[in-house]
Structures are given as structure tokens and as C-alpha cells.
Amino acid sequence: MNPLSRRLNIGIAGSGQGGGGMLPVMASMPQLQLVAGADVNSLTRQRFQERYPETRVYGTVAALCADPDVEAVWVSTPNRFHCEHAVQALESGKHVVVEKPMAISLEEADRMVEAAARHGVKLIAGHTNSFELPVRAMRKVVASGQLGDLRAVHIWSYTDWMLRARTPDELDPDQGGGIPWRQGPHQIDVVRLLGGGMLRSARAMTGNWMRERPIAGYYCTYLEFENGAPATVIHNGYGYFMTAELFPWAVDRLRYTSDEIAQIRRALRTGTRDEETDKQAFRIGGSRDPNSNRPAAGSRRDWVPADLGMVLVTCERGDIRNSKDGLYVYGDEGRTEVPLAAWGGMQEHRGELEELYNAVVLGKPVYHSGEWGMATLEACLAMLESARDRREIFLKRQVPMPAEYDAELALPAAHPSPAY
Ligand SMILES: NC(=O)c1ccc[n+]([C@@H]2O[C@H](COP(=O)([O-])OP(=O)(O)OC[C@H]3O[C@@H](n4cnc5c(N)ncnc54)[C@H](O)[C@@H]3O)[C@@H](O)[C@H]2O)c1
């Protein structure tokens, strides 16, 4: 059979907010067949079945893994289950994409890598943001050398992350709760991708400033690459200033209005918020499910900072940042724009699934391997350790991104776009 006409059967473990965002993407990709899902939440199972009536629905990940028709499993259960569920799937001979953070300890990540090797299946560390086209396009501009060597990367994000409804485990740092665990992996993975992968050290502080939420809602981290290039990653999830305010077209894509934010703060302070109901509203089939009227896959979408934030890349002779339609590239001759909107689906989260398909069906390499994910996890753990001990932490498990990654991705031609 022509490999391109072969569909890969995929199942999903955990169809909450994160997993729910992947379902329309999976359903839209001709390379994939969504065949099953597992979730412990019966309402979620019912709504999943209603939306995808052709699939089989299970109450446990073990049952999903026992389904012989499932070839690959997307793991989007809570952080504390990533290792357990990934290993269960890998040991059942399934390929796995695991959501970020890959795991909550290096020992867990080692077990996952080892299980994939032992069973001869693929393991992909799915740090969604670093698979998005604007980030990959930035890496291509850096790699082209047109601006000279990379000198610095800064990613700053101000969001309402701490105000979103949470399950009890999300409010427990020991179970992977808090913004360093949930957003740190995205920003660090993007920094590593842009800078080649090899971080040397991390120095960080975290902030736990909201009595109603016993988890860190802020971090500020200074990372240094082996070649001396610096990077900073900052996320403030307390929802006062929002990065989206800097990009007027992005404000409409925020989760809450200012009035809703004020109401949520009051409800949290008075202990009257119904977190479970609020969270379920954003999950599959809920009253605020963002995927129920999502634009068709591949349709044009403006770039917005979303949770990743504002990415600013500095090279020897220029800078790169996101524009509404793609990238602004600042060089000796002024500013040009690389238009990415024409590609469609700028933030459609297809990257991990394409890498999975290419690896399993077309025999291409896995670039965001378990070892790659482990290196990002190591930097996240270093961030937490550094904040706790107030010292620089040196990293030992870093791996490079092979230069041939994304060789087939051709950037559209840039056009002049005067800065001012
Ligand atoms: N990449 C992204 O952009 C992105 C976005 C959001 C969340 N996530 C990740 O997704 C994961 C889940 O976060 P969320 O916000 O979707 O939370 P969520 O609570 O909405 O989703 C978790 C889902 O897993 C189910 N579940 C819990 N325990 C289970 C078990 N033992 N077996 C089967 N199902 C189980 C829950 O019922 C729920 O439906 C986290 O690891 C998070 O980091 C990633």
C-alpha cells in the first residue's frame, strides 16, 4: 500500500481541555483515524461519544491500551499520570505522544524512554507551542544565518492562567500543579528549539502570590546556552496586565472578559467558585467549549500571543518577532515580513501529529524524542530547584536538535514592511 494512503489509528487518553483541543485536529487530518478515547469522567465520555459516534469509548487507559485497533495513544491526562499512562501504552505496543510536561521527574522520563526502546515503538514529547509554525519559521530564519548567530531569546507572557478553573491535583505542586510545571515546559522547549537545544544552566525565582491558589503563578527564569547566549522566560498568570493587550486583534481571543475576571477574583476570595462546573464548561461539549465552533482546520488565523507569550529573538545583525500574519524580520536593510497566514492553520497543533505519522508510517526520525523532552523537563526541574535554593543549577541531560529538523519546511518569500 502507498504509505501516504495508510491511515494511522489513534486513541486519546484524557479528553479534558488540552486533549479536547486536539480532537478536531486529529479528526481533520486525512493521515489519521480517531478510533477511541478513554476518560474517567462519565459526562466527558458521553459528550465525546456524541461528537465522535464512530469511536469506542473507555473508562480507563488500560482498556484503551488493550484495544488492538489503536496504534498510537495521545496522552493528555493530568501531569501526575503522564508516565503511568505513557508506559502502559508503550508496553502495549502503542506509539505515544505525551503532553507537556513529559513527566514530573527525570526517573519517570527515563522509564518512558526505556519502555519505548524496549518495545520498539515511538515516543514523542508533545510540547505543543514549539511545534507551531511561527516558532518553526523563526528557527528557520535563525538557521539560515541571514542575521548572523543567535545571541538571545526572550519569551514573556502575562495571562489569566491562575484564574482558570482547576481540579485539586492542579493546585498541588507535588502532582505537577502550578505555572512552572504547566507553562514552563512550553517556553523552555521553544527556547531550546530556537537556540539548538543545549542549555548550560538555569537561575530562576517563582512567585506564589495568591492566597486562594496554593501554587506558583509566576516565574522569571534566566537560562544560558552552552555557547553563552542568554534566554529569559517569564510567565505571570495572575491576569492583571495581559500580553494580548499589546496586540489589539488578540484581545477578542482571550478566554475571559475583564468583567468575568473581576467576578472570578471575587468568587475565589469568597470561596464561592464552583471549579468543577466552571472547568467542565470549557471541556468537550460544555457551554464554553472553544472547539464546538472552531474555525475549520487550515483556515486563516491571526497569530496571537496565547499562553506562550511574546517571543523576541535577537541575532548578531537583527531581530525576529511575531507579526499578525507571520514574522517580522529586522535586519540591516530594515524590516521585512515573512507571511505565514497563507499557510493557514498557524496554530492548529498539527505538528506533533505530523511528526508521529511521519515517524510511524513513513519511517522518518522522531525529533522531539523522549530524550529531547527529558532535556526540557530537566530545565523545568532546574527552574524549580533554583527558585527554591536561590542558586544557579547546571544541566547535564541536554541534547541538540538535529540540524536537518524541518529541512522540508520552505519559508514563503519575505516582503518589505517598514517598521516606522
Ligand atoms: N499542549 C497544550 O496546549 C495543553 C493545553 C492544556 C492542557 N495540556 C495538558 O493536558 C493535560 C491535562 O490538562 P487539562 O487542562 O486538559 O485538564 P483536564 O482536567 O481538563 O483534563 C484531564 C482529563 O483527564 C481525565 N482523567 C483524569 N484522570 C484520568 C485517568 N486516570 N484516566 C483517564 N482519564 C483521566 C479527566 O477526567 C479529564 O477529562 C495536562 O498535562 C496539561 O499540561 C496541554
Short mmCIF file of C-alpha atoms and ligand atoms in Angstrom, two decimals:
data_model
loop_
_atom_site.label_atom_id
_atom_site.label_comp_id
_atom_site.label_asym_id
_atom_site.label_seq_id
_atom_site.Cartn_x
_atom_site.Cartn_y
_atom_site.Cartn_z
CA MET A 1 0.00 0.00 0.00
CA ASN A 2 1.20 3.50 -0.72
CA PRO A 3 2.25 4.72 2.75
CA LEU A 4 0.57 8.06 2.11
CA SER A 5 -2.81 6.36 1.76
CA ARG A 6 -2.36 4.50 5.01
CA ARG A 7 -4.20 5.96 7.99
CA LEU A 8 -2.81 5.70 11.50
CA ASN A 9 -5.38 4.73 14.12
CA ILE A 10 -5.13 6.96 17.14
CA GLY A 11 -6.78 6.97 20.56
CA ILE A 12 -6.77 9.65 23.21
CA ALA A 13 -6.22 9.20 26.93
CA GLY A 14 -7.92 12.11 28.73
CA SER A 15 -10.26 14.36 26.75
CA GLY A 16 -10.19 17.39 29.01
CA GLN A 17 -9.35 20.92 27.94
CA GLY A 18 -5.96 20.05 26.47
CA GLY A 19 -6.99 16.77 24.87
CA GLY A 20 -10.28 18.30 23.72
CA GLY A 21 -8.31 20.85 21.73
CA MET A 22 -6.54 18.09 19.86
CA LEU A 23 -9.63 16.13 18.87
CA PRO A 24 -10.77 18.38 15.99
CA VAL A 25 -7.20 18.43 14.72
CA MET A 26 -7.00 14.64 14.75
CA ALA A 27 -10.39 14.37 13.11
CA SER A 28 -9.36 16.80 10.37
CA MET A 29 -6.12 15.08 9.36
CA PRO A 30 -6.52 12.63 6.48
CA GLN A 31 -3.47 10.73 7.72
CA LEU A 32 -5.22 9.81 10.99
CA GLN A 33 -8.28 7.93 12.12
CA LEU A 34 -9.53 8.76 15.60
CA VAL A 35 -10.75 5.37 16.78
CA ALA A 36 -11.07 5.55 20.57
CA GLY A 37 -10.89 7.60 23.72
CA ALA A 38 -10.57 6.96 27.45
CA ASP A 39 -11.60 9.20 30.30
CA VAL A 40 -12.63 8.64 33.91
CA ASN A 41 -15.26 11.40 33.69
CA SER A 42 -18.60 9.90 32.57
CA LEU A 43 -20.01 13.21 31.29
CA THR A 44 -16.89 13.73 29.19
CA ARG A 45 -17.18 10.18 27.85
CA GLN A 46 -20.81 10.77 26.90
CA ARG A 47 -20.01 14.06 25.13
CA PHE A 48 -17.01 12.54 23.39
CA GLN A 49 -19.19 9.71 22.08
CA GLU A 50 -21.82 12.19 20.89
CA ARG A 51 -19.25 14.19 18.97
CA TYR A 52 -17.35 11.17 17.61
CA PRO A 53 -20.00 8.42 17.29
CA GLU A 54 -17.74 6.16 15.24
CA THR A 55 -15.23 5.77 18.08
CA ARG A 56 -15.05 3.41 21.04
CA VAL A 57 -15.06 4.99 24.48
CA TYR A 58 -13.42 3.53 27.59
CA GLY A 59 -13.39 4.41 31.28
CA THR A 60 -9.73 3.52 31.80
CA VAL A 61 -6.50 4.00 29.92
CA ALA A 62 -5.77 0.29 30.44
CA ALA A 63 -8.87 -0.57 28.39
CA LEU A 64 -7.84 1.87 25.66
CA CYS A 65 -4.40 0.25 25.56
CA ALA A 66 -5.97 -3.19 25.27
CA ASP A 67 -7.84 -2.15 22.11
CA PRO A 68 -5.96 -3.91 19.29
CA ASP A 69 -7.18 -1.39 16.76
CA VAL A 70 -5.40 1.52 18.49
CA GLU A 71 -1.91 2.05 17.09
CA ALA A 72 -0.98 5.28 18.83
CA VAL A 73 -2.12 6.99 22.02
CA TRP A 74 -2.20 10.71 22.72
CA VAL A 75 -1.69 11.11 26.49
CA SER A 76 -3.44 14.18 27.85
CA THR A 77 -4.41 13.03 31.31
CA PRO A 78 -3.22 15.14 34.27
CA ASN A 79 0.52 15.60 34.74
CA ARG A 80 0.84 13.03 37.51
CA PHE A 81 -0.39 10.28 35.16
CA HIS A 82 1.78 11.05 32.14
CA CYS A 83 4.42 8.45 32.98
CA GLU A 84 1.98 5.76 34.10
CA HIS A 85 -0.26 6.12 31.06
CA ALA A 86 2.54 6.53 28.54
CA VAL A 87 4.34 3.44 29.86
CA GLN A 88 1.07 1.47 29.83
CA ALA A 89 0.56 2.39 26.18
CA LEU A 90 4.19 1.80 25.18
CA GLU A 91 4.19 -1.61 26.87
CA SER A 92 1.04 -2.44 24.92
CA GLY A 93 2.97 -1.77 21.71
CA LYS A 94 1.35 1.61 21.01
CA HIS A 95 3.22 4.68 19.83
CA VAL A 96 2.79 7.63 22.17
CA VAL A 97 2.61 11.41 22.07
CA VAL A 98 2.69 12.73 25.62
CA GLU A 99 1.53 16.20 26.58
CA LYS A 100 3.79 18.53 28.47
CA PRO A 101 5.30 18.25 30.98
CA MET A 102 6.57 14.92 29.74
CA ALA A 103 6.62 13.67 33.35
CA ILE A 104 7.16 15.11 36.80
CA SER A 105 10.60 13.60 37.50
CA LEU A 106 13.61 12.53 35.46
CA GLU A 107 13.20 9.00 36.83
CA GLU A 108 9.72 8.85 35.29
CA ALA A 109 11.02 10.22 32.00
CA ASP A 110 13.79 7.59 31.99
CA ARG A 111 11.17 4.86 32.41
CA MET A 112 9.22 6.20 29.46
CA VAL A 113 12.26 6.35 27.19
CA GLU A 114 13.29 2.89 28.26
CA ALA A 115 9.79 1.44 27.65
CA ALA A 116 9.68 2.91 24.12
CA ALA A 117 13.10 1.45 23.30
CA ARG A 118 12.27 -1.95 24.77
CA HIS A 119 9.02 -2.26 22.82
CA GLY A 120 10.30 -0.76 19.58
CA VAL A 121 7.69 2.00 19.45
CA LYS A 122 7.87 5.78 19.03
CA LEU A 123 7.66 8.26 21.87
CA ILE A 124 7.13 11.95 21.10
CA ALA A 125 7.32 14.71 23.71
CA GLY A 126 4.45 16.93 22.62
CA HIS A 127 5.32 20.44 23.76
CA THR A 128 2.66 21.96 21.54
CA ASN A 129 3.96 25.50 21.26
CA SER A 130 7.34 24.58 19.86
CA PHE A 131 5.61 22.67 17.03
CA GLU A 132 3.67 25.72 15.88
CA LEU A 133 4.58 27.21 12.53
CA PRO A 134 5.64 30.69 13.69
CA VAL A 135 8.18 29.18 16.09
CA ARG A 136 9.47 26.76 13.48
CA ALA A 137 9.67 29.60 10.98
CA MET A 138 11.71 31.63 13.47
CA ARG A 139 14.08 28.72 13.82
CA LYS A 140 14.40 28.54 10.02
CA VAL A 141 15.30 32.25 9.84
CA VAL A 142 17.90 31.78 12.59
CA ALA A 143 19.27 28.64 10.94
CA SER A 144 19.53 30.39 7.56
CA GLY A 145 22.27 32.56 9.07
CA GLN A 146 20.94 35.66 7.31
CA LEU A 147 21.05 37.60 10.61
CA GLY A 148 24.27 36.06 11.90
CA ASP A 149 24.50 33.93 15.02
CA LEU A 150 21.74 33.71 17.58
CA ARG A 151 22.52 35.98 20.52
CA ALA A 152 19.46 35.89 22.79
CA VAL A 153 15.87 34.69 23.13
CA HIS A 154 13.23 36.28 25.35
CA ILE A 155 9.73 34.91 25.89
CA TRP A 156 7.44 36.87 28.17
CA SER A 157 3.84 36.06 28.88
CA TYR A 158 1.14 37.68 31.03
CA THR A 159 -2.08 35.66 31.11
CA ASP A 160 -5.13 34.73 33.20
CA TRP A 161 -3.78 31.22 33.76
CA MET A 162 -4.23 31.34 37.55
CA LEU A 163 -7.86 32.37 37.24
CA ARG A 164 -8.93 29.37 35.16
CA ALA A 165 -10.90 26.69 36.94
CA ARG A 166 -8.72 23.97 38.42
CA THR A 167 -9.00 20.40 39.63
CA PRO A 168 -7.49 19.65 43.08
CA ASP A 169 -4.38 17.99 41.61
CA GLU A 170 -3.68 21.13 39.57
CA LEU A 171 -3.42 23.01 42.85
CA ASP A 172 -0.78 20.63 44.21
CA PRO A 173 2.83 21.30 43.14
CA ASP A 174 3.83 17.73 44.04
CA GLN A 175 1.43 16.48 41.35
CA GLY A 176 2.69 18.85 38.70
CA GLY A 177 0.43 21.78 39.63
CA GLY A 178 1.36 25.41 39.09
CA ILE A 179 2.55 27.57 36.28
CA PRO A 180 6.21 26.44 36.26
CA TRP A 181 5.01 22.89 35.58
CA ARG A 182 2.31 23.77 33.09
CA GLN A 183 3.71 26.72 31.14
CA GLY A 184 7.45 26.45 31.86
CA PRO A 185 7.76 23.41 29.56
CA HIS A 186 6.25 25.31 26.61
CA GLN A 187 8.50 28.33 26.92
CA ILE A 188 11.63 26.32 27.67
CA ASP A 189 11.01 23.92 24.80
CA VAL A 190 10.64 26.87 22.42
CA VAL A 191 13.83 28.48 23.75
CA ARG A 192 15.69 25.20 23.31
CA LEU A 193 14.37 24.71 19.77
CA LEU A 194 15.36 28.22 18.72
CA GLY A 195 18.79 28.00 20.34
CA GLY A 196 19.65 24.47 19.22
CA GLY A 197 18.83 22.59 22.41
CA MET A 198 21.95 22.74 24.53
CA LEU A 199 21.25 24.73 27.68
CA ARG A 200 24.03 25.07 30.24
CA SER A 201 22.27 26.39 33.32
CA ALA A 202 19.17 27.95 34.84
CA ARG A 203 18.64 30.57 37.53
CA ALA A 204 15.05 31.27 38.49
CA MET A 205 12.58 32.59 41.00
CA THR A 206 8.95 31.66 41.31
CA GLY A 207 6.11 33.63 42.88
CA ASN A 208 3.22 32.25 44.88
CA TRP A 209 1.17 35.36 45.50
CA MET A 210 -2.48 34.39 45.64
CA ARG A 211 -3.78 33.05 48.91
CA GLU A 212 -6.68 31.25 47.19
CA ARG A 213 -4.31 29.33 44.91
CA PRO A 214 -1.51 27.47 46.78
CA ILE A 215 0.65 27.12 43.66
CA ALA A 216 3.19 29.27 41.87
CA GLY A 217 1.55 31.66 39.42
CA TYR A 218 4.71 33.43 38.38
CA TYR A 219 8.24 32.60 37.32
CA CYS A 220 11.17 34.52 35.98
CA THR A 221 14.00 32.38 34.66
CA TYR A 222 17.38 33.18 33.18
CA LEU A 223 18.73 30.37 31.01
CA GLU A 224 22.14 30.22 29.43
CA PHE A 225 23.11 28.15 26.40
CA GLU A 226 26.43 26.34 26.27
CA ASN A 227 27.71 28.96 23.82
CA GLY A 228 26.90 31.75 26.28
CA ALA A 229 23.72 33.03 24.60
CA PRO A 230 21.13 34.04 27.23
CA ALA A 231 17.40 33.45 27.29
CA THR A 232 14.70 34.64 29.66
CA VAL A 233 11.33 33.04 30.15
CA ILE A 234 8.69 34.81 32.21
CA HIS A 235 5.10 33.90 32.87
CA ASN A 236 2.77 35.87 35.10
CA GLY A 237 -0.57 34.08 35.27
CA TYR A 238 -2.35 36.43 37.69
CA GLY A 239 -4.42 38.09 34.97
CA TYR A 240 -3.88 41.80 35.63
CA PHE A 241 -1.89 43.05 32.62
CA MET A 242 -2.27 40.66 29.69
CA THR A 243 0.27 40.33 26.88
CA ALA A 244 -2.64 40.27 24.42
CA GLU A 245 -3.26 43.95 25.20
CA LEU A 246 -0.16 44.78 23.15
CA PHE A 247 -1.71 43.14 20.08
CA PRO A 248 -5.19 44.68 19.60
CA TRP A 249 -6.50 41.92 17.33
CA ALA A 250 -5.66 39.37 20.04
CA VAL A 251 -7.92 40.69 22.79
CA ASP A 252 -11.04 39.08 21.29
CA ARG A 253 -9.41 35.70 21.54
CA LEU A 254 -8.94 35.93 25.33
CA ARG A 255 -10.77 33.41 27.46
CA TYR A 256 -12.46 35.88 29.82
CA THR A 257 -13.69 39.46 29.60
CA SER A 258 -12.40 41.96 32.18
CA ASP A 259 -15.76 41.75 33.97
CA GLU A 260 -15.55 37.97 34.17
CA ILE A 261 -12.05 38.23 35.58
CA ALA A 262 -13.29 40.56 38.33
CA GLN A 263 -16.15 38.13 39.12
CA ILE A 264 -13.76 35.17 39.24
CA ARG A 265 -11.45 37.01 41.66
CA ARG A 266 -14.41 37.76 43.94
CA ALA A 267 -15.63 34.16 43.80
CA LEU A 268 -12.16 32.83 44.59
CA ARG A 269 -11.75 35.23 47.51
CA THR A 270 -15.12 34.35 48.98
CA GLY A 271 -14.68 30.64 48.33
CA THR A 272 -17.87 30.51 46.24
CA ARG A 273 -16.46 29.38 42.94
CA ASP A 274 -17.67 26.04 41.60
CA GLU A 275 -14.42 24.96 39.99
CA GLU A 276 -15.65 21.62 38.68
CA THR A 277 -18.66 23.15 36.89
CA ASP A 278 -16.56 26.00 35.52
CA LYS A 279 -13.90 23.63 34.25
CA GLN A 280 -16.39 21.23 32.69
CA ALA A 281 -17.93 24.16 30.79
CA PHE A 282 -14.70 24.52 28.82
CA ARG A 283 -14.31 20.80 28.17
CA ILE A 284 -15.80 18.87 25.26
CA GLY A 285 -19.48 19.67 24.69
CA GLY A 286 -19.58 22.21 27.53
CA SER A 287 -21.29 25.61 27.22
CA ARG A 288 -17.92 27.31 26.58
CA ASP A 289 -16.14 24.53 24.71
CA PRO A 290 -13.79 26.51 22.45
CA ASN A 291 -13.78 23.65 19.97
CA SER A 292 -17.50 23.48 19.32
CA ASN A 293 -17.39 26.32 16.79
CA ARG A 294 -13.72 26.31 15.98
CA PRO A 295 -12.69 27.54 12.52
CA ALA A 296 -12.17 24.74 10.01
CA ALA A 297 -8.71 23.21 10.09
CA GLY A 298 -6.35 25.07 7.84
CA SER A 299 -8.47 28.23 7.76
CA ARG A 300 -6.67 31.52 8.17
CA ARG A 301 -5.98 32.54 11.77
CA ASP A 302 -4.07 35.56 13.00
CA TRP A 303 -1.17 34.95 15.33
CA VAL A 304 -1.98 35.80 18.96
CA PRO A 305 0.40 35.52 21.91
CA ALA A 306 -1.92 32.99 23.64
CA ASP A 307 -0.21 31.34 26.61
CA LEU A 308 3.26 31.20 25.09
CA GLY A 309 3.57 34.99 25.03
CA MET A 310 5.73 37.38 23.12
CA VAL A 311 8.79 35.80 21.56
CA LEU A 312 11.73 38.03 20.69
CA VAL A 313 14.79 36.51 19.05
CA THR A 314 17.98 38.52 18.79
CA CYS A 315 20.75 37.66 16.36
CA GLU A 316 24.06 39.36 15.70
CA ARG A 317 22.60 41.57 12.96
CA GLY A 318 18.88 41.65 13.57
CA ASP A 319 15.81 40.59 15.49
CA ILE A 320 12.76 38.42 14.83
CA ARG A 321 9.30 38.59 16.36
CA ASN A 322 5.76 37.51 15.53
CA SER A 323 3.54 39.65 13.35
CA LYS A 324 -0.21 39.25 12.94
CA ASP A 325 0.29 37.27 9.74
CA GLY A 326 3.70 35.74 10.29
CA LEU A 327 7.07 37.07 11.33
CA TYR A 328 8.79 40.42 11.30
CA VAL A 329 12.47 40.11 10.49
CA TYR A 330 14.57 43.17 11.31
CA GLY A 331 17.92 43.37 9.51
CA ASP A 332 20.47 45.82 8.18
CA GLU A 333 18.14 46.85 5.33
CA GLY A 334 15.12 47.43 7.59
CA ARG A 335 12.10 45.28 8.41
CA THR A 336 10.59 42.58 6.22
CA GLU A 337 7.63 40.34 6.88
CA VAL A 338 7.51 36.61 6.28
CA PRO A 339 3.81 35.91 5.64
CA LEU A 340 2.73 32.69 7.28
CA ALA A 341 -1.04 33.20 7.28
CA ALA A 342 -1.21 31.95 3.71
CA TRP A 343 -0.17 28.57 5.02
CA GLY A 344 -3.32 28.51 7.14
CA GLY A 345 -3.60 26.79 10.46
CA MET A 346 -0.88 28.86 12.11
CA GLN A 347 -1.86 27.45 15.47
CA GLU A 348 -3.60 24.26 14.54
CA HIS A 349 -1.42 21.97 16.64
CA ARG A 350 -0.77 19.59 13.79
CA GLY A 351 2.99 19.43 14.30
CA GLU A 352 3.14 16.64 16.85
CA LEU A 353 0.66 14.53 14.90
CA GLU A 354 2.56 15.03 11.66
CA GLU A 355 5.81 14.05 13.36
CA LEU A 356 4.06 10.96 14.76
CA TYR A 357 2.68 9.95 11.37
CA ASN A 358 5.94 10.64 9.57
CA ALA A 359 7.85 8.52 12.06
CA VAL A 360 5.45 5.58 12.30
CA VAL A 361 4.22 5.33 8.72
CA LEU A 362 6.93 6.99 6.64
CA GLY A 363 9.91 5.87 8.73
CA LYS A 364 11.22 9.38 9.33
CA PRO A 365 13.10 10.31 12.51
CA VAL A 366 11.43 11.43 15.72
CA TYR A 367 12.93 14.83 16.52
CA HIS A 368 11.00 15.61 19.70
CA SER A 369 12.08 12.32 21.18
CA GLY A 370 11.88 11.19 24.77
CA GLU A 371 15.46 12.39 25.24
CA TRP A 372 14.54 15.81 23.83
CA GLY A 373 11.55 16.00 26.18
CA MET A 374 13.69 14.89 29.09
CA ALA A 375 16.12 17.74 28.43
CA THR A 376 13.24 20.23 28.60
CA LEU A 377 12.00 18.54 31.76
CA GLU A 378 15.49 18.81 33.26
CA ALA A 379 15.44 22.58 32.68
CA CYS A 380 11.96 22.85 34.25
CA LEU A 381 13.12 20.94 37.30
CA ALA A 382 16.21 23.19 37.44
CA MET A 383 13.91 26.21 37.39
CA LEU A 384 12.08 24.90 40.47
CA GLU A 385 15.28 23.90 42.26
CA SER A 386 16.95 27.22 41.52
CA ALA A 387 13.95 29.14 42.83
CA ARG A 388 13.90 27.07 45.99
CA ASP A 389 17.65 27.23 46.70
CA ARG A 390 18.33 30.65 45.15
CA ARG A 391 21.27 29.47 43.09
CA GLU A 392 22.24 28.61 39.53
CA ILE A 393 21.62 24.99 38.51
CA PHE A 394 23.80 23.30 35.90
CA LEU A 395 22.24 20.92 33.40
CA LYS A 396 23.58 17.52 32.36
CA ARG A 397 20.92 15.86 30.19
CA GLN A 398 20.68 18.32 27.32
CA VAL A 399 20.54 17.08 23.72
CA PRO A 400 20.75 19.07 20.47
CA MET A 401 18.04 19.37 17.84
CA PRO A 402 19.49 17.79 14.69
CA ALA A 403 20.27 20.41 12.02
CA GLU A 404 18.13 18.52 9.49
CA TYR A 405 14.94 19.03 11.51
CA ASP A 406 12.33 20.74 9.34
CA ALA A 407 14.57 20.56 6.27
CA GLU A 408 11.45 20.21 4.14
CA LEU A 409 9.79 23.33 5.54
CA ALA A 410 10.23 26.08 2.96
CA LEU A 411 9.61 29.62 4.17
CA PRO A 412 7.47 31.88 1.98
CA ALA A 413 9.35 34.83 0.49
CA ALA A 414 9.58 37.88 2.74
CA HIS A 415 8.20 41.24 1.59
CA PRO A 416 9.26 44.74 2.74
CA SER A 417 7.35 46.01 5.77
CA PRO A 418 8.80 49.31 7.08
CA ALA A 419 8.86 49.39 10.87
CA TYR A 420 8.02 53.09 11.33
N1 LIG B 1 -0.38 21.42 24.92
C1 LIG B 1 -1.33 22.23 25.31
O1 LIG B 1 -1.53 23.26 24.70
C2 LIG B 1 -2.13 21.88 26.53
C3 LIG B 1 -3.26 22.64 26.86
C4 LIG B 1 -3.97 22.28 28.01
C5 LIG B 1 -3.58 21.20 28.77
N2 LIG B 1 -2.48 20.47 28.42
C6 LIG B 1 -2.04 19.31 29.20
O2 LIG B 1 -3.09 18.37 29.23
C7 LIG B 1 -3.11 17.70 30.47
C8 LIG B 1 -4.49 17.80 31.08
O3 LIG B 1 -4.79 19.15 31.37
P1 LIG B 1 -6.25 19.74 31.09
O4 LIG B 1 -6.20 21.20 31.27
O5 LIG B 1 -6.78 19.19 29.83
O6 LIG B 1 -7.04 19.14 32.35
P2 LIG B 1 -8.47 18.49 32.36
O7 LIG B 1 -8.74 18.20 33.79
O8 LIG B 1 -9.45 19.34 31.61
O9 LIG B 1 -8.26 17.15 31.53
C9 LIG B 1 -7.79 15.95 32.07
C10 LIG B 1 -8.73 14.86 31.61
O10 LIG B 1 -8.16 13.61 32.01
C11 LIG B 1 -9.19 12.86 32.62
N3 LIG B 1 -8.56 11.94 33.57
C12 LIG B 1 -8.10 12.22 34.82
N4 LIG B 1 -7.54 11.12 35.36
C13 LIG B 1 -7.68 10.13 34.44
C14 LIG B 1 -7.32 8.76 34.44
N5 LIG B 1 -6.70 8.20 35.48
N6 LIG B 1 -7.63 8.04 33.34
C15 LIG B 1 -8.26 8.61 32.26
N7 LIG B 1 -8.64 9.90 32.25
C16 LIG B 1 -8.34 10.64 33.31
C17 LIG B 1 -10.12 13.86 33.27
O11 LIG B 1 -11.40 13.35 33.51
C18 LIG B 1 -10.10 14.98 32.25
O12 LIG B 1 -11.09 14.81 31.27
C19 LIG B 1 -2.03 18.35 31.33
O13 LIG B 1 -0.90 17.55 31.31
C20 LIG B 1 -1.76 19.65 30.65
O14 LIG B 1 -0.42 20.09 30.83
C21 LIG B 1 -1.78 20.80 27.30
#
